[in-house]
């Protein structure tokens, strides 16, 4: 599954991410709802087909929470308290009774028991964490055997004008709070190195194929 070519990704820390999303929080919904809405809808649709108890890693302001079916029980976690404050307001205003809890938590150190969830969904998060493999390890640990991990993320272009723009943006990754050049092979190599994990689906999403949905199955054995 590895893509050809290696990239030197920007180093980011939890402190970088917290600071970035404290700045983004007041304008996040206005700035990102439209462009990210197709990805959130695709992730929520995949969750709704499976049902059960769901962990939303990087729930942010909770934009996808109203998209989950009422019978899907959701726990959301995020590193940013300012973002969660908006999510809690959304849950209260829209009376989302299926949202069990929203907590400040590090995606690289999930405070849940092994196999606690039927599904882990994580839209637009894996590009923001300091250690993507450790984050995926944690998602795999807390999802039950037979469950799924559902990711939606921007995957960096290999070539062309978009790749050039991403390279320029990568220099400001610490300020942005995410890595514009994030390559698929970070996820693909992790899947290949974990025999219990199988890629069920990988497809590009609107708008313009900027985002990719991946569904990863955890075997029962």
mmCIF file of C-alpha atoms in Angstrom:
data_model
loop_
_atom_site.group_PDB
_atom_site.id
_atom_site.type_symbol
_atom_site.label_atom_id
_atom_site.label_comp_id
_atom_site.label_asym_id
_atom_site.label_seq_id
_atom_site.Cartn_x
_atom_site.Cartn_y
_atom_site.Cartn_z
ATOM 1 C CA UNK A 1 0.000 0.000 0.000
ATOM 2 C CA UNK A 2 2.963 2.321 0.256
ATOM 3 C CA UNK A 3 3.094 5.234 -2.169
ATOM 4 C CA UNK A 4 6.417 5.860 -3.838
ATOM 5 C CA UNK A 5 8.586 8.648 -2.561
ATOM 6 C CA UNK A 6 9.401 9.861 0.914
ATOM 7 C CA UNK A 7 8.535 13.235 2.376
ATOM 8 C CA UNK A 8 9.908 15.059 5.354
ATOM 9 C CA UNK A 9 6.763 16.024 7.228
ATOM 10 C CA UNK A 10 6.682 18.960 9.577
ATOM 11 C CA UNK A 11 7.110 18.183 13.257
ATOM 12 C CA UNK A 12 4.082 19.206 15.270
ATOM 13 C CA UNK A 13 3.330 18.789 18.966
ATOM 14 C CA UNK A 14 0.180 18.671 21.037
ATOM 15 C CA UNK A 15 1.045 22.187 22.178
ATOM 16 C CA UNK A 16 1.104 23.343 18.534
ATOM 17 C CA UNK A 17 -2.253 21.703 17.907
ATOM 18 C CA UNK A 18 -3.890 23.076 21.048
ATOM 19 C CA UNK A 19 -2.708 26.591 20.257
ATOM 20 C CA UNK A 20 -3.809 26.343 16.618
ATOM 21 C CA UNK A 21 -7.300 25.102 17.413
ATOM 22 C CA UNK A 22 -7.794 27.621 20.198
ATOM 23 C CA UNK A 23 -7.317 30.182 17.410
ATOM 24 C CA UNK A 24 -9.497 28.266 14.961
ATOM 25 C CA UNK A 25 -12.372 27.546 17.374
ATOM 26 C CA UNK A 26 -14.314 30.844 17.001
ATOM 27 C CA UNK A 27 -14.243 30.677 13.188
ATOM 28 C CA UNK A 28 -13.902 26.938 12.556
ATOM 29 C CA UNK A 29 -17.514 26.253 11.570
ATOM 30 C CA UNK A 30 -17.683 29.237 9.231
ATOM 31 C CA UNK A 31 -14.327 28.444 7.636
ATOM 32 C CA UNK A 32 -14.593 24.672 7.198
ATOM 33 C CA UNK A 33 -18.242 23.530 7.202
ATOM 34 C CA UNK A 34 -18.780 23.775 3.451
ATOM 35 C CA UNK A 35 -15.546 22.175 2.237
ATOM 36 C CA UNK A 36 -15.530 19.382 4.830
ATOM 37 C CA UNK A 37 -19.255 18.611 4.876
ATOM 38 C CA UNK A 38 -19.110 15.861 2.202
ATOM 39 C CA UNK A 39 -16.400 14.077 4.185
ATOM 40 C CA UNK A 40 -18.341 14.293 7.418
ATOM 41 C CA UNK A 41 -21.482 12.998 5.704
ATOM 42 C CA UNK A 42 -19.570 10.067 4.226
ATOM 43 C CA UNK A 43 -18.046 9.191 7.603
ATOM 44 C CA UNK A 44 -21.413 9.450 9.372
ATOM 45 C CA UNK A 45 -23.106 7.307 6.719
ATOM 46 C CA UNK A 46 -20.467 4.594 7.215
ATOM 47 C CA UNK A 47 -21.009 4.755 10.982
ATOM 48 C CA UNK A 48 -24.796 4.621 10.654
ATOM 49 C CA UNK A 49 -24.612 1.443 8.561
ATOM 50 C CA UNK A 50 -22.725 -0.238 11.412
ATOM 51 C CA UNK A 51 -24.440 1.262 14.471
ATOM 52 C CA UNK A 52 -23.529 0.470 18.052
ATOM 53 C CA UNK A 53 -21.301 2.447 20.400
ATOM 54 C CA UNK A 54 -19.022 4.879 18.583
ATOM 55 C CA UNK A 55 -15.930 6.823 19.579
ATOM 56 C CA UNK A 56 -15.491 10.072 17.628
ATOM 57 C CA UNK A 57 -11.786 10.927 17.884
ATOM 58 C CA UNK A 58 -11.188 14.611 17.223
ATOM 59 C CA UNK A 59 -14.866 15.545 17.471
ATOM 60 C CA UNK A 60 -13.931 19.243 17.427
ATOM 61 C CA UNK A 61 -16.975 21.527 17.365
ATOM 62 C CA UNK A 62 -19.232 18.524 16.774
ATOM 63 C CA UNK A 63 -20.229 19.273 13.191
ATOM 64 C CA UNK A 64 -20.876 15.595 12.405
ATOM 65 C CA UNK A 65 -22.757 14.818 15.624
ATOM 66 C CA UNK A 66 -26.226 15.686 14.193
ATOM 67 C CA UNK A 67 -25.474 13.381 11.229
ATOM 68 C CA UNK A 68 -25.395 10.219 13.348
ATOM 69 C CA UNK A 69 -28.590 8.193 13.650
ATOM 70 C CA UNK A 70 -30.390 8.496 16.967
ATOM 71 C CA UNK A 71 -29.661 4.847 17.815
ATOM 72 C CA UNK A 72 -25.887 5.361 17.452
ATOM 73 C CA UNK A 73 -24.388 6.036 20.883
ATOM 74 C CA UNK A 74 -21.506 8.480 20.616
ATOM 75 C CA UNK A 75 -18.600 9.450 22.855
ATOM 76 C CA UNK A 76 -16.512 12.316 21.490
ATOM 77 C CA UNK A 77 -12.971 13.295 22.456
ATOM 78 C CA UNK A 78 -10.769 16.187 21.402
ATOM 79 C CA UNK A 79 -7.544 17.810 22.558
ATOM 80 C CA UNK A 80 -9.058 21.310 22.337
ATOM 81 C CA UNK A 81 -11.315 22.500 25.154
ATOM 82 C CA UNK A 82 -12.414 25.610 23.152
ATOM 83 C CA UNK A 83 -13.594 23.344 20.330
ATOM 84 C CA UNK A 84 -15.401 21.029 22.759
ATOM 85 C CA UNK A 85 -17.174 23.978 24.342
ATOM 86 C CA UNK A 86 -18.836 24.639 20.995
ATOM 87 C CA UNK A 87 -19.632 20.926 20.575
ATOM 88 C CA UNK A 88 -21.342 20.816 23.984
ATOM 89 C CA UNK A 89 -23.457 23.825 23.034
ATOM 90 C CA UNK A 90 -24.428 22.110 19.779
ATOM 91 C CA UNK A 91 -25.458 18.939 21.635
ATOM 92 C CA UNK A 92 -27.598 20.923 24.080
ATOM 93 C CA UNK A 93 -29.242 23.124 21.461
ATOM 94 C CA UNK A 94 -30.039 20.253 19.110
ATOM 95 C CA UNK A 95 -30.994 17.865 21.929
ATOM 96 C CA UNK A 96 -28.661 15.127 20.739
ATOM 97 C CA UNK A 97 -29.552 12.568 23.410
ATOM 98 C CA UNK A 98 -27.440 9.859 21.753
ATOM 99 C CA UNK A 99 -24.222 11.753 22.564
ATOM 100 C CA UNK A 100 -23.128 10.125 25.815
ATOM 101 C CA UNK A 101 -20.083 12.247 26.626
ATOM 102 C CA UNK A 102 -17.619 14.800 25.261
ATOM 103 C CA UNK A 103 -14.173 14.809 26.878
ATOM 104 C CA UNK A 104 -10.803 16.482 26.548
ATOM 105 C CA UNK A 105 -8.430 13.677 25.607
ATOM 106 C CA UNK A 106 -5.233 13.022 23.689
ATOM 107 C CA UNK A 107 -5.836 10.800 20.642
ATOM 108 C CA UNK A 108 -2.429 9.197 21.257
ATOM 109 C CA UNK A 109 -3.449 8.127 24.755
ATOM 110 C CA UNK A 110 -7.123 7.172 24.774
ATOM 111 C CA UNK A 111 -8.456 6.618 28.290
ATOM 112 C CA UNK A 112 -10.772 3.719 27.454
ATOM 113 C CA UNK A 113 -10.615 -0.032 27.940
ATOM 114 C CA UNK A 114 -9.614 -2.376 25.132
ATOM 115 C CA UNK A 115 -12.502 -3.115 22.764
ATOM 116 C CA UNK A 116 -14.800 -0.545 24.353
ATOM 117 C CA UNK A 117 -16.351 0.603 21.045
ATOM 118 C CA UNK A 118 -17.968 -0.979 18.006
ATOM 119 C CA UNK A 119 -16.653 1.764 15.713
ATOM 120 C CA UNK A 120 -14.004 4.467 15.891
ATOM 121 C CA UNK A 121 -14.591 7.385 13.538
ATOM 122 C CA UNK A 122 -12.034 10.130 13.073
ATOM 123 C CA UNK A 123 -12.684 12.816 10.442
ATOM 124 C CA UNK A 124 -9.841 15.209 9.621
ATOM 125 C CA UNK A 125 -7.648 14.191 12.558
ATOM 126 C CA UNK A 126 -4.821 11.841 11.578
ATOM 127 C CA UNK A 127 -3.002 14.699 9.812
ATOM 128 C CA UNK A 128 -3.050 16.754 13.028
ATOM 129 C CA UNK A 129 -1.455 14.392 15.528
ATOM 130 C CA UNK A 130 2.273 14.298 16.361
ATOM 131 C CA UNK A 131 2.468 10.500 15.984
ATOM 132 C CA UNK A 132 -0.083 9.068 13.500
ATOM 133 C CA UNK A 133 0.964 5.428 14.050
ATOM 134 C CA UNK A 134 0.570 5.683 17.805
ATOM 135 C CA UNK A 135 -2.853 7.266 17.261
ATOM 136 C CA UNK A 136 -3.896 4.439 14.939
ATOM 137 C CA UNK A 137 -2.604 1.918 17.505
ATOM 138 C CA UNK A 138 -4.864 3.492 20.113
ATOM 139 C CA UNK A 139 -7.874 3.459 17.789
ATOM 140 C CA UNK A 140 -7.224 -0.221 17.030
ATOM 141 C CA UNK A 141 -6.924 -1.004 20.732
ATOM 142 C CA UNK A 142 -10.248 0.548 21.754
ATOM 143 C CA UNK A 143 -12.318 -0.844 18.862
ATOM 144 C CA UNK A 144 -13.682 -4.333 19.416
ATOM 145 C CA UNK A 145 -12.686 -7.334 17.290
ATOM 146 C CA UNK A 146 -14.985 -7.274 14.271
ATOM 147 C CA UNK A 147 -15.331 -3.490 14.494
ATOM 148 C CA UNK A 148 -14.163 -0.743 12.164
ATOM 149 C CA UNK A 149 -12.014 2.367 12.122
ATOM 150 C CA UNK A 150 -13.330 5.040 9.738
ATOM 151 C CA UNK A 151 -11.015 7.849 8.696
ATOM 152 C CA UNK A 152 -11.553 10.892 6.502
ATOM 153 C CA UNK A 153 -8.528 13.034 5.701
ATOM 154 C CA UNK A 154 -6.776 15.132 3.145
ATOM 155 C CA UNK A 155 -4.050 13.092 1.452
ATOM 156 C CA UNK A 156 -1.210 15.107 -0.057
ATOM 157 C CA UNK A 157 -0.812 15.251 -3.837
ATOM 158 C CA UNK A 158 2.163 13.437 -5.390
ATOM 159 C CA UNK A 159 2.878 16.043 -8.054
ATOM 160 C CA UNK A 160 1.575 19.102 -9.860
ATOM 161 C CA UNK A 161 0.476 22.563 -8.700
ATOM 162 C CA UNK A 162 -1.482 21.262 -5.703
ATOM 163 C CA UNK A 163 1.615 19.426 -4.451
ATOM 164 C CA UNK A 164 3.612 22.660 -4.781
ATOM 165 C CA UNK A 165 1.011 24.605 -2.794
ATOM 166 C CA UNK A 166 0.980 21.895 -0.125
ATOM 167 C CA UNK A 167 4.771 22.070 0.151
ATOM 168 C CA UNK A 168 4.551 25.795 0.854
ATOM 169 C CA UNK A 169 1.759 25.256 3.397
ATOM 170 C CA UNK A 170 3.751 22.488 5.097
ATOM 171 C CA UNK A 171 6.206 25.140 6.274
ATOM 172 C CA UNK A 172 3.396 26.605 8.373
ATOM 173 C CA UNK A 173 2.102 23.270 9.681
ATOM 174 C CA UNK A 174 2.790 24.262 13.291
ATOM 175 C CA UNK A 175 0.573 27.334 12.914
ATOM 176 C CA UNK A 176 -2.085 25.554 10.857
ATOM 177 C CA UNK A 177 -2.315 22.626 13.286
ATOM 178 C CA UNK A 178 -2.207 20.002 10.485
ATOM 179 C CA UNK A 179 0.124 18.619 7.814
ATOM 180 C CA UNK A 180 -0.870 19.549 4.234
ATOM 181 C CA UNK A 181 1.576 17.034 2.683
ATOM 182 C CA UNK A 182 0.338 14.002 4.620
ATOM 183 C CA UNK A 183 0.927 10.895 2.416
ATOM 184 C CA UNK A 184 -1.317 7.833 2.245
ATOM 185 C CA UNK A 185 1.594 5.505 3.003
ATOM 186 C CA UNK A 186 1.552 6.545 6.677
ATOM 187 C CA UNK A 187 -1.849 4.848 6.972
ATOM 188 C CA UNK A 188 -1.163 2.149 4.393
ATOM 189 C CA UNK A 189 2.112 1.038 5.977
ATOM 190 C CA UNK A 190 0.433 0.874 9.382
ATOM 191 C CA UNK A 191 -2.283 -1.398 7.990
ATOM 192 C CA UNK A 192 0.314 -3.598 6.305
ATOM 193 C CA UNK A 193 2.236 -3.969 9.575
ATOM 194 C CA UNK A 194 -0.837 -4.997 11.593
ATOM 195 C CA UNK A 195 -2.161 -8.451 10.625
ATOM 196 C CA UNK A 196 -5.441 -7.865 12.477
ATOM 197 C CA UNK A 197 -6.268 -4.821 10.320
ATOM 198 C CA UNK A 198 -7.673 -4.947 6.776
ATOM 199 C CA UNK A 199 -8.455 -2.056 4.450
ATOM 200 C CA UNK A 200 -12.082 -2.483 3.375
ATOM 201 C CA UNK A 201 -12.488 0.712 1.391
ATOM 202 C CA UNK A 202 -10.461 3.679 0.206
ATOM 203 C CA UNK A 203 -12.131 6.330 -1.966
ATOM 204 C CA UNK A 204 -11.751 9.983 -2.795
ATOM 205 C CA UNK A 205 -14.537 12.365 -1.859
ATOM 206 C CA UNK A 206 -15.902 15.695 -2.985
ATOM 207 C CA UNK A 207 -14.950 18.414 -3.425
ATOM 208 C CA UNK A 208 -12.433 17.660 -6.197
ATOM 209 C CA UNK A 209 -11.147 14.529 -4.495
ATOM 210 C CA UNK A 210 -9.405 16.611 -1.839
ATOM 211 C CA UNK A 211 -10.344 14.163 0.899
ATOM 212 C CA UNK A 212 -10.142 10.382 1.211
ATOM 213 C CA UNK A 213 -12.370 8.028 3.191
ATOM 214 C CA UNK A 214 -10.791 4.840 4.515
ATOM 215 C CA UNK A 215 -12.572 1.992 6.287
ATOM 216 C CA UNK A 216 -10.355 -0.402 8.246
ATOM 217 C CA UNK A 217 -11.656 -3.683 9.711
ATOM 218 C CA UNK A 218 -10.298 -5.309 12.849
ATOM 219 C CA UNK A 219 -10.410 -9.101 12.655
ATOM 220 C CA UNK A 220 -12.134 -11.219 15.289
ATOM 221 C CA UNK A 221 -9.174 -13.548 15.798
#
